[in-house]
CSV table of C-alpha atoms and ligand atoms in Angstrom, one decimal:
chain,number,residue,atom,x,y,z
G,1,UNK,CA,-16.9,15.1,17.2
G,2,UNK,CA,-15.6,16.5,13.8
G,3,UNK,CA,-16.7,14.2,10.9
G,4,UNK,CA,-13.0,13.3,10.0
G,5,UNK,CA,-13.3,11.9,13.9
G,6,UNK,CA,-16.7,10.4,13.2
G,7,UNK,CA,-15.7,8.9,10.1
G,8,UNK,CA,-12.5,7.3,12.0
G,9,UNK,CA,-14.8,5.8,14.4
G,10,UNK,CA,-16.8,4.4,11.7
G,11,UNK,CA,-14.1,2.2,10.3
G,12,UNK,CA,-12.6,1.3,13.7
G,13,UNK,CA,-16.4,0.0,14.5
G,14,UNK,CA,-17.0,-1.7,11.3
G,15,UNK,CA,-19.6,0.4,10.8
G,16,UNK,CA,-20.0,0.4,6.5
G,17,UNK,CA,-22.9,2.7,5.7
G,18,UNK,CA,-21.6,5.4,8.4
G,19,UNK,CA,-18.1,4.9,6.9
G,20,UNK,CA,-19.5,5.6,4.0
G,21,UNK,CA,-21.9,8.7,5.2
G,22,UNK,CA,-19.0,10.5,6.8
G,23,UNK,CA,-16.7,10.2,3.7
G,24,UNK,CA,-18.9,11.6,1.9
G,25,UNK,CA,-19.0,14.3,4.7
G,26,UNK,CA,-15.7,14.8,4.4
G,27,UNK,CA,-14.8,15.2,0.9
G,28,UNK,CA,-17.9,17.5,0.7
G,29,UNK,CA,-16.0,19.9,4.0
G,30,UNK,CA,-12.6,19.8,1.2
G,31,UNK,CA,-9.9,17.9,3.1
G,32,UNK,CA,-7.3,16.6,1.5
G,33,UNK,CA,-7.4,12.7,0.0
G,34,UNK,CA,-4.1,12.3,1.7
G,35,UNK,CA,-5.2,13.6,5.0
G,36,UNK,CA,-8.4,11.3,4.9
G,37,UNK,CA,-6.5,8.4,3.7
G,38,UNK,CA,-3.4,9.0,6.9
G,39,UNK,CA,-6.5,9.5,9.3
G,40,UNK,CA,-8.4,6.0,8.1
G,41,UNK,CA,-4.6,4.6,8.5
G,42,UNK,CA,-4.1,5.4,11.9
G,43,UNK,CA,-7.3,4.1,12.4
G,44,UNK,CA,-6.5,0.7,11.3
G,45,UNK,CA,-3.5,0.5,13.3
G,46,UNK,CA,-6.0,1.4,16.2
G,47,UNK,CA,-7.7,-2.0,14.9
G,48,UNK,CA,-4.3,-4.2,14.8
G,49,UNK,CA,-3.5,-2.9,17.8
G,50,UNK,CA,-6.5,-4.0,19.7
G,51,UNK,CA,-6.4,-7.6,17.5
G,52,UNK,CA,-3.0,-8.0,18.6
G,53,UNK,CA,-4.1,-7.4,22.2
G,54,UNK,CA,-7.4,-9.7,21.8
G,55,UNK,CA,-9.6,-6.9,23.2
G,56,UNK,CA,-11.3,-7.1,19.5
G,57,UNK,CA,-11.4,-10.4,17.1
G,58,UNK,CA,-11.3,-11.2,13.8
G,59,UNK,CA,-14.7,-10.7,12.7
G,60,UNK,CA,-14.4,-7.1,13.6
G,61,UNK,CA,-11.2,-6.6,12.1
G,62,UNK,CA,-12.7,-8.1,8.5
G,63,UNK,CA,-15.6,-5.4,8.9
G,64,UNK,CA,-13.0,-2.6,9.5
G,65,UNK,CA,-11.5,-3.6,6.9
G,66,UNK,CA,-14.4,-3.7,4.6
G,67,UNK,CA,-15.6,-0.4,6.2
G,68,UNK,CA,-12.2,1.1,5.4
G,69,UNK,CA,-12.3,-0.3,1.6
G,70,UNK,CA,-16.4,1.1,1.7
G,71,UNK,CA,-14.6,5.0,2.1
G,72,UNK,CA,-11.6,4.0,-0.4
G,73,UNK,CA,-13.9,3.4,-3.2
G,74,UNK,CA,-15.7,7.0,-2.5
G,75,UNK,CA,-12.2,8.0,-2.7
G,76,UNK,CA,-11.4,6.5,-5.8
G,77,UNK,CA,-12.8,8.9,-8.4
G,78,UNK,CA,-11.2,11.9,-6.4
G,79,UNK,CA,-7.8,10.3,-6.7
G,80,UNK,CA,-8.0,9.0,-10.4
G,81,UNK,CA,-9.1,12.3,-11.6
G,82,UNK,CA,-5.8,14.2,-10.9
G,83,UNK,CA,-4.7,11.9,-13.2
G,84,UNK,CA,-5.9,12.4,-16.7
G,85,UNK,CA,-3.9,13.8,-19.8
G,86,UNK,CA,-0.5,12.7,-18.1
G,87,UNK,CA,2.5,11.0,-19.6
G,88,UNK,CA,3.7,7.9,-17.7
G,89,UNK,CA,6.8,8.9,-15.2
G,90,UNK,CA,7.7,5.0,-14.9
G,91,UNK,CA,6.5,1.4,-15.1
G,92,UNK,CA,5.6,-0.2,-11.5
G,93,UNK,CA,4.9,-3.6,-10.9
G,94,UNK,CA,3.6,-4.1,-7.6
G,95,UNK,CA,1.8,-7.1,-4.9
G,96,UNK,CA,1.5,-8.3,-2.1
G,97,UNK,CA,4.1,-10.6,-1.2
G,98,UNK,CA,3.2,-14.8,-1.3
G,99,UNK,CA,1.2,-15.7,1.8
G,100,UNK,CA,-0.2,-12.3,2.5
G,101,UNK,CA,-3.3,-11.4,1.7
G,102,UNK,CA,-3.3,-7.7,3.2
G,103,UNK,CA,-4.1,-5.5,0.0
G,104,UNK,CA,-5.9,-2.2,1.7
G,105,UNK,CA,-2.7,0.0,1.8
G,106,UNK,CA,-0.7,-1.9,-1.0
G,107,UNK,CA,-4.2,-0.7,-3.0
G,108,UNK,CA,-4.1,3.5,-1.6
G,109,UNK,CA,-0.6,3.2,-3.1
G,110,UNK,CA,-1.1,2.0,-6.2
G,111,UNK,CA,-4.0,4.2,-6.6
G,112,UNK,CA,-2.0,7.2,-5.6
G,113,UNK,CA,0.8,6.3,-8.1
G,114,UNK,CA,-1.6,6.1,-10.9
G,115,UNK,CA,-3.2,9.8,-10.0
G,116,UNK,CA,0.7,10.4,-10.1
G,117,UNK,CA,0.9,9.3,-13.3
G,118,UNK,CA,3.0,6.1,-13.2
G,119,UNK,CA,2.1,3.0,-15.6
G,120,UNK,CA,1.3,0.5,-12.5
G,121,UNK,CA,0.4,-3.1,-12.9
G,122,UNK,CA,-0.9,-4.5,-10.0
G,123,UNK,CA,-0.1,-8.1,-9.3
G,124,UNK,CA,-2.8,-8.2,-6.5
G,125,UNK,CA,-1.8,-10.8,-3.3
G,126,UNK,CA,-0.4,-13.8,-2.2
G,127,UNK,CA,2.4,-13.2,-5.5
G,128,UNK,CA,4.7,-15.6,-6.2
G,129,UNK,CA,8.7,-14.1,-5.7
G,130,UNK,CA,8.8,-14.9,-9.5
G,131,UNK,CA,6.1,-13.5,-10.6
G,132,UNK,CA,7.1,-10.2,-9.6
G,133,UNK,CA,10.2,-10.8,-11.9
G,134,UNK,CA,8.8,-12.2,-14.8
G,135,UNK,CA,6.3,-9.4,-14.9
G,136,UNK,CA,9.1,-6.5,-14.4
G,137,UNK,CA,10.8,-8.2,-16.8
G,138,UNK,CA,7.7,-8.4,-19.6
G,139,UNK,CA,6.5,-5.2,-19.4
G,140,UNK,CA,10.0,-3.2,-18.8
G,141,UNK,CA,9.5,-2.0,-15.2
G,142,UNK,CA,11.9,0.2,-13.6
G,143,UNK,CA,10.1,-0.3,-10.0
G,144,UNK,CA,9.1,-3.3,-8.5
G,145,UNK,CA,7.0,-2.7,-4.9
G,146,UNK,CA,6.4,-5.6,-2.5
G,147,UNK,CA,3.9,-4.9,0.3
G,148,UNK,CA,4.1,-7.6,3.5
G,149,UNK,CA,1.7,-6.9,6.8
G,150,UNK,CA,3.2,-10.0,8.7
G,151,UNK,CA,6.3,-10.8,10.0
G,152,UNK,CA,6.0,-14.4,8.5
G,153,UNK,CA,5.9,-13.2,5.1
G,154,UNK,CA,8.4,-10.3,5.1
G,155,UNK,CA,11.1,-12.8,4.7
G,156,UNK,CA,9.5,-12.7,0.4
G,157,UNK,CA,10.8,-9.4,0.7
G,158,UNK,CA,14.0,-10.5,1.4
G,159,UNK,CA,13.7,-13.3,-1.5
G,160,UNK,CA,12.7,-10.9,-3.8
G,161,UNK,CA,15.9,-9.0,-3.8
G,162,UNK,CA,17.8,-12.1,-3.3
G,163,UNK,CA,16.6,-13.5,-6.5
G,164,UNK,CA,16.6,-10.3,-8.7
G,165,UNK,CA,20.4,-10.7,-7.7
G,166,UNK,CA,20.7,-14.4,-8.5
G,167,UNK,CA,19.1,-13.5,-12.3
G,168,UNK,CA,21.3,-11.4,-12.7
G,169,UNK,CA,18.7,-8.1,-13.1
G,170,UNK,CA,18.8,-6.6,-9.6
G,171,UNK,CA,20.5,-3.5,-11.2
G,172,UNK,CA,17.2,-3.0,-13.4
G,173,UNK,CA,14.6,-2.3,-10.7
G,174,UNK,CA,14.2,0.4,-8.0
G,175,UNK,CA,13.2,-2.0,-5.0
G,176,UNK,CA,11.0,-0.2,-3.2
G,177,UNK,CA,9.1,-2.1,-0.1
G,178,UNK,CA,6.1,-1.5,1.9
G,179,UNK,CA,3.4,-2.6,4.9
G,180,UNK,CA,3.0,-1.4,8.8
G,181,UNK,CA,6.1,-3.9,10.2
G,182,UNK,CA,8.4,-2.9,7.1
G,183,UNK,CA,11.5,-0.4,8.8
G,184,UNK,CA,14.4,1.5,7.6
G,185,UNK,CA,16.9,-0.8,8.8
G,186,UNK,CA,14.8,-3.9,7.3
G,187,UNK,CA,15.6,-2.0,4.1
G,188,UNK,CA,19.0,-2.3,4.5
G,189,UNK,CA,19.0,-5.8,6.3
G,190,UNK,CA,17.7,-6.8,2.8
G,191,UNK,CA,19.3,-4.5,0.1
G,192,UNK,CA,16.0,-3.0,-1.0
G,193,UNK,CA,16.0,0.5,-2.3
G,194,UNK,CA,13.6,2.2,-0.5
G,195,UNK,CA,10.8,2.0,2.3
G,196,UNK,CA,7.6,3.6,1.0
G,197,UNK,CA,6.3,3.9,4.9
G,198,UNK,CA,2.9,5.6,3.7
G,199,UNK,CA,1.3,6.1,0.6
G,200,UNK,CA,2.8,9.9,0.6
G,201,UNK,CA,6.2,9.4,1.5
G,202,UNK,CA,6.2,6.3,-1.8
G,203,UNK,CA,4.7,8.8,-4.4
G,204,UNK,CA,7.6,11.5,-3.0
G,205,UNK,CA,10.2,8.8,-3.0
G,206,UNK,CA,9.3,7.3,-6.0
G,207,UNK,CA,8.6,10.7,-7.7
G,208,UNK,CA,12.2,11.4,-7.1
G,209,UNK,CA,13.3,8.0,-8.6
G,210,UNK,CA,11.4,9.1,-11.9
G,211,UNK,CA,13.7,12.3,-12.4
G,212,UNK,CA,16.4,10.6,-12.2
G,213,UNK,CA,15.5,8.5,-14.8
G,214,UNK,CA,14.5,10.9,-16.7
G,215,UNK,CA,11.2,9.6,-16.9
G,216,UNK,CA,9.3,12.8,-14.7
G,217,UNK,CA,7.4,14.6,-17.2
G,218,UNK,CA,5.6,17.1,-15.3
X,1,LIG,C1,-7.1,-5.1,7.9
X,1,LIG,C2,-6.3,-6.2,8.4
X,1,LIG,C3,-6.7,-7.5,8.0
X,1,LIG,C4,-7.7,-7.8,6.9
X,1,LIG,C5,-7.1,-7.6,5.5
X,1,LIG,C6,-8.2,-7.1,4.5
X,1,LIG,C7,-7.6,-6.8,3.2
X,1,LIG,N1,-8.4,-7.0,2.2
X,1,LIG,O1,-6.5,-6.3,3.1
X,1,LIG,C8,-8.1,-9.3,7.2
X,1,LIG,C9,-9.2,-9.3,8.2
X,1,LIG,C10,-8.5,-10.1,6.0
X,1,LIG,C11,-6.8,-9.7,7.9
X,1,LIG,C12,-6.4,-11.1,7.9
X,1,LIG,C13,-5.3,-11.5,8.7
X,1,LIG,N2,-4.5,-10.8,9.5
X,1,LIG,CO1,-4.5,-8.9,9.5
X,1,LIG,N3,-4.5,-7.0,9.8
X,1,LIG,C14,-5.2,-6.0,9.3
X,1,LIG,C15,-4.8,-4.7,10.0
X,1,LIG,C16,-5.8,-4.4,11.1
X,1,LIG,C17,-4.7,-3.4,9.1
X,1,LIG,C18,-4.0,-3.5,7.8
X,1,LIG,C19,-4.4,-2.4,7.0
X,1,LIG,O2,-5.1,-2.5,6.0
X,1,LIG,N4,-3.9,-1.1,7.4
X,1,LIG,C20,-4.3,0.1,6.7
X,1,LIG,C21,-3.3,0.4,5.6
X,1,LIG,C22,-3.7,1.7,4.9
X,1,LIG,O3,-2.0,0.5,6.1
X,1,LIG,P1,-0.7,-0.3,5.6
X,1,LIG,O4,-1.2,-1.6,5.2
X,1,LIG,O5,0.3,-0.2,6.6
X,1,LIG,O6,-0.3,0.5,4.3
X,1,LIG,C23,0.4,1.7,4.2
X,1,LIG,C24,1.9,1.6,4.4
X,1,LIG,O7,2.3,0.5,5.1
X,1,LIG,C25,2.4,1.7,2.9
X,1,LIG,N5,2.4,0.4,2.1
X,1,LIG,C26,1.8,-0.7,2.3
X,1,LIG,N6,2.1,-1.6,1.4
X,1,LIG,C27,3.0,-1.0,0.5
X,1,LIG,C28,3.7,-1.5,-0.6
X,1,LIG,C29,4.5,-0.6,-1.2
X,1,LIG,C30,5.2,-1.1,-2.5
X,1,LIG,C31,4.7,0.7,-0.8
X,1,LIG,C32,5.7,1.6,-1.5
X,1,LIG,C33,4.1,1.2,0.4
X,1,LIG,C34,3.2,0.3,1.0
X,1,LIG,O8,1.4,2.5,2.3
X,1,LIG,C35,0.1,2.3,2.8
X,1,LIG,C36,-0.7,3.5,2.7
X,1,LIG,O9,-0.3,4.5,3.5
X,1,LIG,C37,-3.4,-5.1,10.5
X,1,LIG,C38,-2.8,-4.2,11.6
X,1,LIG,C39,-1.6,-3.3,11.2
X,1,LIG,N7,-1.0,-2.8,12.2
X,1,LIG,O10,-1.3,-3.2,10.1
X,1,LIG,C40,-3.6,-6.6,10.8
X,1,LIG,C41,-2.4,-7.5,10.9
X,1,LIG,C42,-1.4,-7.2,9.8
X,1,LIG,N8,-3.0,-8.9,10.6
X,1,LIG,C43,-2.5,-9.8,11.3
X,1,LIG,C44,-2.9,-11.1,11.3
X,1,LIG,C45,-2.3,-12.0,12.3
X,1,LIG,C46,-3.8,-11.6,10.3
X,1,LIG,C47,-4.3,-13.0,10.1
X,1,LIG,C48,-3.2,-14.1,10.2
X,1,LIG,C49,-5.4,-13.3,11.2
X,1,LIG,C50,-6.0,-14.7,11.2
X,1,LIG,N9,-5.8,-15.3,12.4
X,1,LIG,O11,-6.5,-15.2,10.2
X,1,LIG,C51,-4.9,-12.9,8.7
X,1,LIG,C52,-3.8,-13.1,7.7
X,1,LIG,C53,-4.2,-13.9,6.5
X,1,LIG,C54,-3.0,-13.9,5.5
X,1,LIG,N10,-2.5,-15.0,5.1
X,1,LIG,O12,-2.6,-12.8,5.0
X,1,LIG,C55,-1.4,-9.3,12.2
X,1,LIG,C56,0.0,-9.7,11.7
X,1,LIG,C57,0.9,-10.1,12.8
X,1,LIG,C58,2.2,-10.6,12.3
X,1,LIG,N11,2.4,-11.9,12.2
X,1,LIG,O13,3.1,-9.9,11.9
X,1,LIG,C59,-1.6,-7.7,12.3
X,1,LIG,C60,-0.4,-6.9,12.5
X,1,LIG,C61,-2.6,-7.5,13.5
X,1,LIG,C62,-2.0,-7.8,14.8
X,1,LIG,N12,-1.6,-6.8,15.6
X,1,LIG,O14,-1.9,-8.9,15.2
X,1,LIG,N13,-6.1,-8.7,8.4
């Protein structure tokens, strides 16, 4: 078994210190953070996967989640460094949507925009609809990202958009939405701008939104 396999394994099994062990492994053999980050995501679906089945419980799906957040936070240095000495490309306010508390792949994006060198201000979870706003609003945002994992709270989503409209500021903000059930045509169900499906594909998507408003100073 390769260590990228190993350190897959790892996480799936909740296993911390080998999570940890393998990371390490792994940065050390040169891969690419994305590549380690889309191979620990695919794990994690693994996880859901089995949850949603029952063949694994909740227990073990908190300790692959704290085994995957164990080989984020070797990660963290790596992706932070990229970003020194850079000019902001535009303001993100980001969260996870009210009654969610899922904040491992909201956290790998907001991490990845900052090596990108976006101003982001994370809201953490469980965010009120208005709190997005008012925080958009105070510090002059031109994105706001909203990350659901659960088809119960995906509907804040919707509410987000819906009340940008109602105030009268939907215009101002690049809507840009995110988490594993999120879809292309949920996107357009809601009148969102964008579907960041992984961390890559938000920084690409959202890099692109920067040029255009003139903000992509690299
Ligand atoms: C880990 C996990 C947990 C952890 C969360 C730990 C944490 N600190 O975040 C714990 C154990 C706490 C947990 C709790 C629960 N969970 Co849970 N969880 C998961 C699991 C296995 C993985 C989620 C994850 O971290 N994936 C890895 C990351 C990297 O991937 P990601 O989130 O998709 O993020 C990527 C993209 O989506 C995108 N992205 C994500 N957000 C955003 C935002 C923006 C703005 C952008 C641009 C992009 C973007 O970029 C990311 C990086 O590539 C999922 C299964 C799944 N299929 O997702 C279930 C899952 C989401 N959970 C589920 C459930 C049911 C629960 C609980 C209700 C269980 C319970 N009985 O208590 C509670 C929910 C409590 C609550 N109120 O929120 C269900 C939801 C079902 C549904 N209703 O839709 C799932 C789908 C499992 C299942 N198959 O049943 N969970």
């Amino acid at each position: 078994m390769s260590n990228m396999e190993s350190l897959v394994e790892a996480v799936k099994a909740g296993e911390e210190e080998d999570a940890v062990t393998y990371v390490k492994a792994v940065i050390e053999e040169g891969h690419e953070v994305v590549n380690i980050v889309a191979s620990l995501t695919d794990g994690m679906r693994e996880v859901g996967d089995a949850f949603g089945k029952m063949e694994l419980f909740l227990p073990e799906m908190v300790m692959a989640a704290d085994a995957m957040t164990a080989a984020m936070d070797e990660l963290k240095p790596l992706i932070e460094a990229s970003a020194a000495g850079m000019v902001a490309k535009g303001t993100v306010v980001i969260g996870t949507v009210e009654g969610d508390v899922h904040v491992i792949g909201k956290e790998i994006v907001v991490r990845m925009l900052r090596a990108n060198g976006f101003e982001v201000h994370d809201l953490g979870y469980n965010v009120n609809t208005l709190d997005f706003i008012k925080k958009a609003i105070e510090v002059k945002a031109d994105i706001i990202g909203a990350s659901a994992l659960m088809s119960t709270t995906m509907p804040n989503q919707r509410e987000l958009v819906k009340l940008l409209t109602e105030m009268g500021c939907r215009d101002d903000y690049h809507v840009i939405i995110g988490g594993a059930p999120v879809t292309q045509p949920w996107v357009e169900e809601i009148g969102a701008d964008s579907w960041g499906e992984n961390a890559a594909k938000s920084i690409e998507i959202l890099e692109g939104i920067a040029e255009k408003i003139g903000k992509n100073n690299v």
